[in-house]
mmCIF file with all atom_site columns, C-alpha atoms in Angstrom:
data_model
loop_
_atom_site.group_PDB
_atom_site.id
_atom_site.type_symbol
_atom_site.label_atom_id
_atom_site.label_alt_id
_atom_site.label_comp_id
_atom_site.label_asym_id
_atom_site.label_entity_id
_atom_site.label_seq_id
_atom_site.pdbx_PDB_ins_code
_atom_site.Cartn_x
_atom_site.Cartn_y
_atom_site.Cartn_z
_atom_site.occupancy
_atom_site.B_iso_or_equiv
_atom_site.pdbx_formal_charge
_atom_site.auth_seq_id
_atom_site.auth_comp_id
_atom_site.auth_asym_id
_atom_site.auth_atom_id
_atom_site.pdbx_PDB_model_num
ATOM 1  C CA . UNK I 1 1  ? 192.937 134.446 -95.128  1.00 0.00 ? 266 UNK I CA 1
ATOM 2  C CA . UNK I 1 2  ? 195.419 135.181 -92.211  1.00 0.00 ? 267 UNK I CA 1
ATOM 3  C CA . UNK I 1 3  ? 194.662 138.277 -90.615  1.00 0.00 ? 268 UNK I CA 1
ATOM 4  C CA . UNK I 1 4  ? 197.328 140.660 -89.418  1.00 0.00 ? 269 UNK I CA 1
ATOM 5  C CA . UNK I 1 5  ? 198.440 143.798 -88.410  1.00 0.00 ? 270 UNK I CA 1
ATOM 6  C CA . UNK I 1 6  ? 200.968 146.385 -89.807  1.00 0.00 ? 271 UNK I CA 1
ATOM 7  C CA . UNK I 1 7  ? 202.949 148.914 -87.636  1.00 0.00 ? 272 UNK I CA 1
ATOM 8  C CA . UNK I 1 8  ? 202.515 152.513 -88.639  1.00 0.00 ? 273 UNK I CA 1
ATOM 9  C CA . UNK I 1 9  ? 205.031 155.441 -87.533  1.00 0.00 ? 274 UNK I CA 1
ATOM 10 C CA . UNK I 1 10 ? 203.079 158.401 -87.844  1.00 0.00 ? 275 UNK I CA 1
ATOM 11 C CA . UNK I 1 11 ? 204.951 161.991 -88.597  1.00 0.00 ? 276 UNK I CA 1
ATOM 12 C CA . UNK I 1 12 ? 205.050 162.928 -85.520  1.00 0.00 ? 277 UNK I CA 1
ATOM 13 C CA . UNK I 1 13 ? 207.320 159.819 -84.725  1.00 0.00 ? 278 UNK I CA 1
ATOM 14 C CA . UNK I 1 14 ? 204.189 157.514 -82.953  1.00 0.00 ? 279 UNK I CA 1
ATOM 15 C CA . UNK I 1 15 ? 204.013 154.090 -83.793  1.00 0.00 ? 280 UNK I CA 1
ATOM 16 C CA . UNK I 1 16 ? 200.482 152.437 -84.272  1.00 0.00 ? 281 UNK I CA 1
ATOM 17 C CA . UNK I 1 17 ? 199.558 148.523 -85.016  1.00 0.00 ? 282 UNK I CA 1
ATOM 18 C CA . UNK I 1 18 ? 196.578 148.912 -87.222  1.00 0.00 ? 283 UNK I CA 1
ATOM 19 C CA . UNK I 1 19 ? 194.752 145.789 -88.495  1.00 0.00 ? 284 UNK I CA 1
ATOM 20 C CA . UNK I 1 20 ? 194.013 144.133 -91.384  1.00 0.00 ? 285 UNK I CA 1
ATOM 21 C CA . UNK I 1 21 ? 192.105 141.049 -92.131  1.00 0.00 ? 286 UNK I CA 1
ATOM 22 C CA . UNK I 1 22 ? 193.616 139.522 -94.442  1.00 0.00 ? 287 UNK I CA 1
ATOM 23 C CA . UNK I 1 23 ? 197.725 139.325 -95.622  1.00 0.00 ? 288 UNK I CA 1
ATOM 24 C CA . UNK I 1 24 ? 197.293 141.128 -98.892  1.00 0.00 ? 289 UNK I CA 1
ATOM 25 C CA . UNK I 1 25 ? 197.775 144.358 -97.276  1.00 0.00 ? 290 UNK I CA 1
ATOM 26 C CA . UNK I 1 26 ? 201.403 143.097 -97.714  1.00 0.00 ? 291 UNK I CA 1
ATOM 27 C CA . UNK I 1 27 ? 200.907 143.792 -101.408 1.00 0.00 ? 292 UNK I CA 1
ATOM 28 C CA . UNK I 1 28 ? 199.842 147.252 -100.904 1.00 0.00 ? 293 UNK I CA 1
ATOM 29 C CA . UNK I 1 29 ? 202.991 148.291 -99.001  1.00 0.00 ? 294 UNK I CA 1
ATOM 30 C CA . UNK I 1 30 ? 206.586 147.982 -98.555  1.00 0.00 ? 295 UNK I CA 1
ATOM 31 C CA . UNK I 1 31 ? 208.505 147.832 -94.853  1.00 0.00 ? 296 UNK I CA 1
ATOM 32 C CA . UNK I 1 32 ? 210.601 150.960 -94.196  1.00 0.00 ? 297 UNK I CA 1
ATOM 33 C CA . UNK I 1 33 ? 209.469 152.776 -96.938  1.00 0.00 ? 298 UNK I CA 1
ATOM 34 C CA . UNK I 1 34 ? 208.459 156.524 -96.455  1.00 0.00 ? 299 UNK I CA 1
ATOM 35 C CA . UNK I 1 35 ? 204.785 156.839 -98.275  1.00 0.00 ? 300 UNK I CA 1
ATOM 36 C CA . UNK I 1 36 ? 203.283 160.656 -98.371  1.00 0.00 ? 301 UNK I CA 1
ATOM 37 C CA . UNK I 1 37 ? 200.449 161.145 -95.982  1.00 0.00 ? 302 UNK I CA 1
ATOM 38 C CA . UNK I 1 38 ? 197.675 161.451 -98.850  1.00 0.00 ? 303 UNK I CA 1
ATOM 39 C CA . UNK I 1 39 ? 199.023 158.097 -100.570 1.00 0.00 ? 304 UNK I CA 1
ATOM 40 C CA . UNK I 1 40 ? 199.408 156.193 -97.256  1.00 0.00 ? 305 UNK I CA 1
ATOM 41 C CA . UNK I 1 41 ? 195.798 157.000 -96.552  1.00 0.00 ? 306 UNK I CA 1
ATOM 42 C CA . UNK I 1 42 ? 194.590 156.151 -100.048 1.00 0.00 ? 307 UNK I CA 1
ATOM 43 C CA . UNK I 1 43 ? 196.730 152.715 -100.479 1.00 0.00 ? 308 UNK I CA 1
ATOM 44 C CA . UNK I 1 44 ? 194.962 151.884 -97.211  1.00 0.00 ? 309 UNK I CA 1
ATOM 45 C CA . UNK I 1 45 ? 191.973 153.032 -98.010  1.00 0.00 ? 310 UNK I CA 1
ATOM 46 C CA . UNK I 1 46 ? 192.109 150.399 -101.102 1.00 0.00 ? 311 UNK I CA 1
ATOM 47 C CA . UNK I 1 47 ? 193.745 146.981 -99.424  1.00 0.00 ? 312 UNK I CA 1
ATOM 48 C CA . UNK I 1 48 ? 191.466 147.758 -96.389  1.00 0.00 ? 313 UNK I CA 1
ATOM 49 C CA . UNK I 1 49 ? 188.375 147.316 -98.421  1.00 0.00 ? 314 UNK I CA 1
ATOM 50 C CA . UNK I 1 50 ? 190.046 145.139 -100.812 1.00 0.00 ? 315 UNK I CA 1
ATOM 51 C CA . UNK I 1 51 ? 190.456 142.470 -97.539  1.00 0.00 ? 316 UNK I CA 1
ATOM 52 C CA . UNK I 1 52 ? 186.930 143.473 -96.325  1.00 0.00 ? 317 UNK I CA 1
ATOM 53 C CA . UNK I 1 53 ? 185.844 142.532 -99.732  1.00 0.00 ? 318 UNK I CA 1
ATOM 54 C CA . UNK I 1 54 ? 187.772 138.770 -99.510  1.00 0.00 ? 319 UNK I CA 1
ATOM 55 C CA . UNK I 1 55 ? 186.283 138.667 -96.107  1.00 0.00 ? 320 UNK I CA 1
ATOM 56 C CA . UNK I 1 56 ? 182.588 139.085 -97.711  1.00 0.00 ? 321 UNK I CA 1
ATOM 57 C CA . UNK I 1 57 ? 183.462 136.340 -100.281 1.00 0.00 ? 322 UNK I CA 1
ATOM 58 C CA . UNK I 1 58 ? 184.812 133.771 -98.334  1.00 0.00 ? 323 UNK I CA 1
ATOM 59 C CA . UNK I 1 59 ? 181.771 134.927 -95.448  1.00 0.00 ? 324 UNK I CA 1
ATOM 60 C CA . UNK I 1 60 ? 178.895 136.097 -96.785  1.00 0.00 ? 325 UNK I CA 1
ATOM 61 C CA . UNK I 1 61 ? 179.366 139.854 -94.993  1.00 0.00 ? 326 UNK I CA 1
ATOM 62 C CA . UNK I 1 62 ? 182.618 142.332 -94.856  1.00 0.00 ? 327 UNK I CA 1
ATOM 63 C CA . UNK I 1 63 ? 184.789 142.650 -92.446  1.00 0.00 ? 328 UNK I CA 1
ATOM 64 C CA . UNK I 1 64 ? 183.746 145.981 -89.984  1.00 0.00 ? 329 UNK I CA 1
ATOM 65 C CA . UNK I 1 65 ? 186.951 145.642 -88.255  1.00 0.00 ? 330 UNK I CA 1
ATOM 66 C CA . UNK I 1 66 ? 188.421 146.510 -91.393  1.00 0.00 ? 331 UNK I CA 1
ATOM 67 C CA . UNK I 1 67 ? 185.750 149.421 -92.293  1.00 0.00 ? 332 UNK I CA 1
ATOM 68 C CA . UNK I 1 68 ? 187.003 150.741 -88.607  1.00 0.00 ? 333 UNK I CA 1
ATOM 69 C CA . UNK I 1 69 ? 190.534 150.492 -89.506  1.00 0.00 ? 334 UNK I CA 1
ATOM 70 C CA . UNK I 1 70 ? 190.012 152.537 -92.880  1.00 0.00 ? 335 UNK I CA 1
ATOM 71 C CA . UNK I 1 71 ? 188.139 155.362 -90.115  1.00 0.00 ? 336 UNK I CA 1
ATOM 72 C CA . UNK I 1 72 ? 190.394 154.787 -87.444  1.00 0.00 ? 337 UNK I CA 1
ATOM 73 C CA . UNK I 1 73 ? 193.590 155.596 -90.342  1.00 0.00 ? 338 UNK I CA 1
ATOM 74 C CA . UNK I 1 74 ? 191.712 158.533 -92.060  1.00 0.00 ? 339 UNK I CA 1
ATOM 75 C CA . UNK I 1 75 ? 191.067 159.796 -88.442  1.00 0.00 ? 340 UNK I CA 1
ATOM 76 C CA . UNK I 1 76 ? 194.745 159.834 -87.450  1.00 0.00 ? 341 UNK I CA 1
ATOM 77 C CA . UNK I 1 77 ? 195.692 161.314 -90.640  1.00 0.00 ? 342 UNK I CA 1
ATOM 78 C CA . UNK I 1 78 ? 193.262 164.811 -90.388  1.00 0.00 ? 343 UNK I CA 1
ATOM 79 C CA . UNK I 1 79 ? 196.081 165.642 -87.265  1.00 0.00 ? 344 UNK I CA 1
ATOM 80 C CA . UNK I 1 80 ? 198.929 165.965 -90.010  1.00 0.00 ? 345 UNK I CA 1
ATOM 81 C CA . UNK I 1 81 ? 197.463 167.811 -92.330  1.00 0.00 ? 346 UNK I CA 1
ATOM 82 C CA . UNK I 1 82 ? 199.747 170.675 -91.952  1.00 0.00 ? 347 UNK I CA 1
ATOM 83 C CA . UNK I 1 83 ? 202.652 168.910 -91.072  1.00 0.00 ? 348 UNK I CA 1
ATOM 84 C CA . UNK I 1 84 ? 205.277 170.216 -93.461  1.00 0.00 ? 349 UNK I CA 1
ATOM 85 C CA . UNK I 1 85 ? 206.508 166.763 -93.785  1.00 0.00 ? 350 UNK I CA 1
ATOM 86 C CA . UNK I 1 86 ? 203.429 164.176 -93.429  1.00 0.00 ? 351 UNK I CA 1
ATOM 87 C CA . UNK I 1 87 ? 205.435 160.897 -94.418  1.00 0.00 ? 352 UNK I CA 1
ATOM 88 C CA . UNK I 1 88 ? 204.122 157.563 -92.859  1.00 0.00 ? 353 UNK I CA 1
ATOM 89 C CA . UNK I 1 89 ? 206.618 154.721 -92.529  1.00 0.00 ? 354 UNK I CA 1
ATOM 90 C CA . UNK I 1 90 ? 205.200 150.865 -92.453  1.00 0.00 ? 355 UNK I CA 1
ATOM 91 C CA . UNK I 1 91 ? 207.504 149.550 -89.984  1.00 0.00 ? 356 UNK I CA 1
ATOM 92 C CA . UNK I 1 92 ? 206.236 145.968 -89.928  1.00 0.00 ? 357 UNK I CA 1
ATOM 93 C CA . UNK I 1 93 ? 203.621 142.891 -90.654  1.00 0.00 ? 358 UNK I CA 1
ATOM 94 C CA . UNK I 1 94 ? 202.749 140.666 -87.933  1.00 0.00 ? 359 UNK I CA 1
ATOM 95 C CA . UNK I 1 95 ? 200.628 137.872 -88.254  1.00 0.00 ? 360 UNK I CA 1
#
């Protein structure tokens, strides 16, 4: 279960590595596509705990680096809100 991060560019043009802990948040995105700010945070949202879920599996116990990620995403996202065009781009995986 290789874990890895993803870059994120925010609306506002900011780039952010956010983490994941395992390599099927691959499945839940695609690089240089535009995703609306509600779906980016949901599809996140849903591989996040998804790959907490493998982690608890494989572990006996989730992954809270993963559970901080899902905050840490939802967090950014309340600042674009208004933003008349909240898109968020996945730039890149990294393992």
């Amino acid at each position: 279960m290789p874990e890895m991060t993803f870059r994120v560019r925010w609306p506002d043009g900011s780039v952010t590595a956010c983490y994941s802990p395992s390599s099927t948040i691959r499945d839940a995105f695609e690089t240089g596509r535009r995703y609306p700010l509600d779906e980016f945070v949901a599809r996140s949202r849903a591989a996040l705990e998804h790959a907490s879920t493998r982690v608890a599996e494989k572990y006996g116990f989730g992954c809270g680096q993963a559970l901080a990620q899902i905050r840490a995403i939802e967090q950014r996202a309340t600042q674009y809100r208004d933003h008349p065009a909240a898109d968020v781009v996945v730039e890149s995986f990294d393992s």
